[in-house]
């Protein structure tokens, strides 16, 4: 796909992801209550892991159908830095703003349609510590999740289901310690969408914590991954000598 088409696809899938993922907490609470395990401390962790597994599996299929669309700018940058994929600086310059616009649309849309009694359960990333601590936390968490994702996708099991399950477990394991710091987001587009809803999208703190540091963390993770697992050089097809 051309840069403009993939950017449009990114905007669409990011809209859908933000709209759906914002309800993961609501889904977890509703399922736990429905099956009567809301008092068990481990139940929400298991339920949210299964929910993430299902949605990541579905969105992976959607992304492939849309020609490789992505809803996370740091993921796009990381695969480029790792030497994987067909992106260029031009395509990423189009994809990142498109992902941000899609995230804004998804966040605004879910807040418009969700019933009032559930709006308190629809929340995005928020800074719970001072700016520098939050920036460091977001950068480190993004570094870890990016390296893990690269390893699972590029060096992990061949089974798509098993691969997605490992991604879900890893995501929850990294999300849990980050809740006390930045949400966490580990996705600049996601953070920007909710910052727009809460009217702090044009602040230095939002740009510093949720854009600069996650990109640094993701690119560093890709470079480290590339150091340990350098990309294979393209195989050149031998040309057959033509007979006179």
Short mmCIF file of C-alpha atoms in Angstrom, two decimals:
data_model
loop_
_atom_site.label_atom_id
_atom_site.label_comp_id
_atom_site.label_asym_id
_atom_site.label_seq_id
_atom_site.Cartn_x
_atom_site.Cartn_y
_atom_site.Cartn_z
CA UNK A 1 0.00 0.00 0.00
CA UNK A 2 1.07 3.58 -0.63
CA UNK A 3 1.85 5.94 2.28
CA UNK A 4 -1.48 7.75 2.08
CA UNK A 5 -3.53 4.55 1.98
CA UNK A 6 -1.70 2.99 4.93
CA UNK A 7 -2.09 6.24 6.88
CA UNK A 8 -5.86 6.14 6.29
CA UNK A 9 -5.89 2.49 7.34
CA UNK A 10 -3.96 3.43 10.51
CA UNK A 11 -6.48 6.13 11.33
CA UNK A 12 -9.36 3.69 10.94
CA UNK A 13 -7.87 0.89 13.03
CA UNK A 14 -6.71 3.33 15.73
CA UNK A 15 -10.23 4.73 15.95
CA UNK A 16 -11.60 1.21 16.44
CA UNK A 17 -8.90 0.20 18.93
CA UNK A 18 -9.33 3.24 21.18
CA UNK A 19 -13.10 2.88 21.05
CA UNK A 20 -12.93 -0.79 22.08
CA UNK A 21 -9.92 -0.82 24.43
CA UNK A 22 -11.35 1.99 26.54
CA UNK A 23 -14.07 -0.45 27.64
CA UNK A 24 -11.71 -3.22 28.79
CA UNK A 25 -12.13 -2.17 32.42
CA UNK A 26 -15.91 -2.12 32.04
CA UNK A 27 -15.87 -5.54 30.36
CA UNK A 28 -13.67 -6.95 33.12
CA UNK A 29 -15.92 -5.67 35.89
CA UNK A 30 -19.09 -6.86 34.16
CA UNK A 31 -17.73 -10.35 33.47
CA UNK A 32 -16.37 -10.72 37.02
CA UNK A 33 -19.74 -9.74 38.46
CA UNK A 34 -21.67 -11.98 36.07
CA UNK A 35 -19.70 -15.10 37.02
CA UNK A 36 -19.47 -14.18 40.70
CA UNK A 37 -15.69 -13.80 41.06
CA UNK A 38 -15.53 -10.06 41.71
CA UNK A 39 -14.22 -10.64 45.26
CA UNK A 40 -11.25 -12.73 44.11
CA UNK A 41 -8.06 -10.68 43.75
CA UNK A 42 -6.71 -12.72 40.83
CA UNK A 43 -9.94 -12.78 38.81
CA UNK A 44 -9.66 -9.33 37.17
CA UNK A 45 -6.11 -10.11 36.04
CA UNK A 46 -7.16 -13.34 34.36
CA UNK A 47 -10.24 -11.76 32.80
CA UNK A 48 -8.42 -8.71 31.40
CA UNK A 49 -5.71 -10.99 29.99
CA UNK A 50 -8.32 -13.02 28.12
CA UNK A 51 -10.03 -9.84 26.89
CA UNK A 52 -6.76 -8.42 25.58
CA UNK A 53 -5.97 -11.76 23.93
CA UNK A 54 -9.31 -11.81 22.09
CA UNK A 55 -9.13 -8.21 20.92
CA UNK A 56 -5.46 -8.32 19.89
CA UNK A 57 -6.19 -11.47 17.88
CA UNK A 58 -9.15 -9.79 16.18
CA UNK A 59 -7.29 -6.54 15.52
CA UNK A 60 -4.31 -8.43 14.13
CA UNK A 61 -6.63 -9.89 11.50
CA UNK A 62 -8.16 -6.47 10.83
CA UNK A 63 -4.70 -4.91 10.53
CA UNK A 64 -3.59 -7.52 8.03
CA UNK A 65 -6.79 -7.03 6.04
CA UNK A 66 -6.08 -3.28 5.94
CA UNK A 67 -2.60 -3.90 4.54
CA UNK A 68 -0.54 -3.81 7.72
CA UNK A 69 -2.36 -1.05 9.60
CA UNK A 70 -1.18 -0.22 13.12
CA UNK A 71 -2.71 1.67 16.06
CA UNK A 72 0.55 2.40 17.91
CA UNK A 73 3.10 4.92 16.60
CA UNK A 74 5.90 3.52 18.79
CA UNK A 75 5.29 0.06 17.33
CA UNK A 76 5.59 1.45 13.82
CA UNK A 77 8.80 3.28 14.72
CA UNK A 78 10.25 0.25 16.50
CA UNK A 79 9.79 -2.10 13.55
CA UNK A 80 11.37 0.50 11.28
CA UNK A 81 14.34 0.92 13.65
CA UNK A 82 14.69 -2.87 13.90
CA UNK A 83 15.00 -3.08 10.13
CA UNK A 84 11.66 -4.80 9.65
CA UNK A 85 8.85 -3.76 7.36
CA UNK A 86 8.46 -1.46 4.40
CA UNK A 87 8.07 1.89 6.15
CA UNK A 88 10.05 4.98 5.29
CA UNK A 89 10.44 8.32 7.05
CA UNK A 90 7.84 9.73 4.69
CA UNK A 91 5.28 7.02 5.39
CA UNK A 92 5.78 7.37 9.15
CA UNK A 93 5.40 11.15 8.89
CA UNK A 94 1.94 10.46 7.48
CA UNK A 95 1.05 7.53 9.73
CA UNK A 96 1.74 9.14 13.11
CA UNK A 97 -0.65 12.10 12.69
CA UNK A 98 -3.26 9.76 11.20
CA UNK A 99 -3.01 7.49 14.25
CA UNK A 100 -3.37 10.51 16.55
CA UNK A 101 -6.47 11.69 14.68
CA UNK A 102 -7.96 8.19 14.83
CA UNK A 103 -7.33 8.07 18.58
CA UNK A 104 -9.06 11.40 19.12
CA UNK A 105 -12.04 10.16 17.12
CA UNK A 106 -12.23 6.91 19.09
CA UNK A 107 -12.01 8.64 22.48
CA UNK A 108 -14.60 11.26 21.57
CA UNK A 109 -16.93 8.67 20.06
CA UNK A 110 -16.91 6.33 23.08
CA UNK A 111 -17.62 9.22 25.46
CA UNK A 112 -20.57 10.23 23.29
CA UNK A 113 -22.23 6.82 23.17
CA UNK A 114 -21.43 5.30 26.56
CA UNK A 115 -24.27 5.64 29.11
CA UNK A 116 -23.65 8.16 31.88
CA UNK A 117 -23.57 5.51 34.62
CA UNK A 118 -20.54 3.90 32.99
CA UNK A 119 -18.54 7.00 32.02
CA UNK A 120 -16.50 6.89 35.23
CA UNK A 121 -15.16 3.50 34.07
CA UNK A 122 -14.03 4.84 30.70
CA UNK A 123 -10.70 6.44 31.42
CA UNK A 124 -7.46 6.87 29.57
CA UNK A 125 -3.84 7.28 30.70
CA UNK A 126 -3.22 9.96 33.30
CA UNK A 127 -0.11 11.28 35.01
CA UNK A 128 -0.16 10.26 38.70
CA UNK A 129 3.39 11.34 39.61
CA UNK A 130 5.62 14.31 38.83
CA UNK A 131 6.47 14.95 35.20
CA UNK A 132 10.04 13.61 35.17
CA UNK A 133 9.15 10.45 37.09
CA UNK A 134 6.25 9.83 34.73
CA UNK A 135 8.46 10.41 31.69
CA UNK A 136 11.08 7.95 32.94
CA UNK A 137 8.41 5.37 33.79
CA UNK A 138 6.73 5.68 30.40
CA UNK A 139 10.07 5.41 28.62
CA UNK A 140 11.16 2.31 30.55
CA UNK A 141 7.79 0.58 30.22
CA UNK A 142 7.71 1.28 26.48
CA UNK A 143 11.25 -0.05 26.14
CA UNK A 144 10.32 -3.30 27.88
CA UNK A 145 7.03 -3.90 26.05
CA UNK A 146 8.62 -3.03 22.69
CA UNK A 147 11.49 -5.47 23.14
CA UNK A 148 9.09 -8.20 24.29
CA UNK A 149 6.75 -7.59 21.34
CA UNK A 150 9.61 -7.66 18.84
CA UNK A 151 10.92 -10.89 20.31
CA UNK A 152 7.51 -12.60 20.37
CA UNK A 153 6.53 -11.52 16.87
CA UNK A 154 9.87 -12.01 15.13
CA UNK A 155 11.45 -14.81 17.16
CA UNK A 156 8.53 -16.35 19.00
CA UNK A 157 6.27 -19.31 18.24
CA UNK A 158 4.82 -19.83 14.77
CA UNK A 159 1.30 -20.33 16.10
CA UNK A 160 -0.66 -17.08 15.83
CA UNK A 161 -2.86 -18.04 18.78
CA UNK A 162 0.05 -18.87 21.07
CA UNK A 163 1.89 -15.75 19.94
CA UNK A 164 -1.13 -13.57 20.71
CA UNK A 165 -1.55 -15.22 24.12
CA UNK A 166 2.07 -14.40 24.99
CA UNK A 167 1.49 -10.81 23.88
CA UNK A 168 -1.59 -10.56 26.11
CA UNK A 169 0.21 -11.94 29.16
CA UNK A 170 3.19 -9.65 28.58
CA UNK A 171 0.97 -6.60 28.14
CA UNK A 172 -0.88 -7.18 31.41
CA UNK A 173 2.36 -7.92 33.28
CA UNK A 174 3.83 -4.60 32.13
CA UNK A 175 0.61 -2.60 32.52
CA UNK A 176 0.15 -3.50 36.18
CA UNK A 177 3.26 -1.78 37.60
CA UNK A 178 2.67 1.23 35.35
CA UNK A 179 -0.79 2.05 36.67
CA UNK A 180 0.70 3.93 39.61
CA UNK A 181 2.75 6.20 37.33
CA UNK A 182 1.26 7.08 33.96
CA UNK A 183 -1.69 4.81 33.32
CA UNK A 184 0.38 3.54 31.56
CA UNK A 185 -0.07 4.24 27.86
CA UNK A 186 2.99 3.02 25.90
CA UNK A 187 1.05 4.32 22.92
CA UNK A 188 1.36 8.05 22.11
CA UNK A 189 -1.77 8.05 19.96
CA UNK A 190 -3.86 6.53 22.76
CA UNK A 191 -2.55 9.08 25.26
CA UNK A 192 -3.16 11.94 22.83
CA UNK A 193 -6.76 10.89 22.21
CA UNK A 194 -7.62 10.96 25.89
CA UNK A 195 -5.58 14.11 26.48
CA UNK A 196 -7.71 15.79 23.81
CA UNK A 197 -10.90 14.70 25.57
CA UNK A 198 -9.54 16.08 28.85
CA UNK A 199 -8.20 19.24 27.18
CA UNK A 200 -4.50 18.85 27.97
CA UNK A 201 -3.34 17.56 24.58
CA UNK A 202 -1.43 20.79 23.85
CA UNK A 203 0.69 20.79 27.02
CA UNK A 204 4.41 20.16 27.38
CA UNK A 205 3.76 17.43 29.96
CA UNK A 206 1.64 15.44 27.52
CA UNK A 207 4.21 15.74 24.74
CA UNK A 208 7.16 15.00 27.02
CA UNK A 209 5.71 12.07 28.97
CA UNK A 210 3.57 10.39 26.33
CA UNK A 211 5.37 11.17 23.07
CA UNK A 212 9.08 11.90 23.50
CA UNK A 213 9.95 9.28 26.13
CA UNK A 214 7.91 6.41 24.64
CA UNK A 215 9.52 7.00 21.25
CA UNK A 216 12.97 7.02 22.85
CA UNK A 217 12.16 3.81 24.73
CA UNK A 218 10.76 2.07 21.65
CA UNK A 219 13.64 3.02 19.36
CA UNK A 220 16.24 2.03 21.96
CA UNK A 221 14.48 -1.31 22.39
CA UNK A 222 14.55 -1.84 18.62
CA UNK A 223 18.27 -1.03 18.48
CA UNK A 224 19.01 -3.43 21.32
CA UNK A 225 16.91 -6.10 19.62
CA UNK A 226 18.74 -5.47 16.36
CA UNK A 227 22.06 -5.79 18.19
CA UNK A 228 21.17 -9.25 19.46
CA UNK A 229 19.15 -10.31 16.42
CA UNK A 230 20.48 -8.49 13.34
CA UNK A 231 18.15 -8.58 10.33
CA UNK A 232 18.98 -11.14 7.71
CA UNK A 233 20.39 -9.68 4.49
CA UNK A 234 18.09 -10.07 1.47
CA UNK A 235 18.73 -13.21 -0.54
CA UNK A 236 19.79 -12.40 -4.08
CA UNK A 237 18.58 -14.74 -6.73
CA UNK A 238 21.36 -16.14 -8.84
CA UNK A 239 21.02 -15.29 -12.44
CA UNK A 240 21.30 -18.11 -14.85
CA UNK A 241 23.94 -17.65 -17.45
CA UNK A 242 22.46 -17.35 -20.84
CA UNK A 243 23.71 -19.73 -23.41
CA UNK A 244 25.01 -18.24 -26.58
#
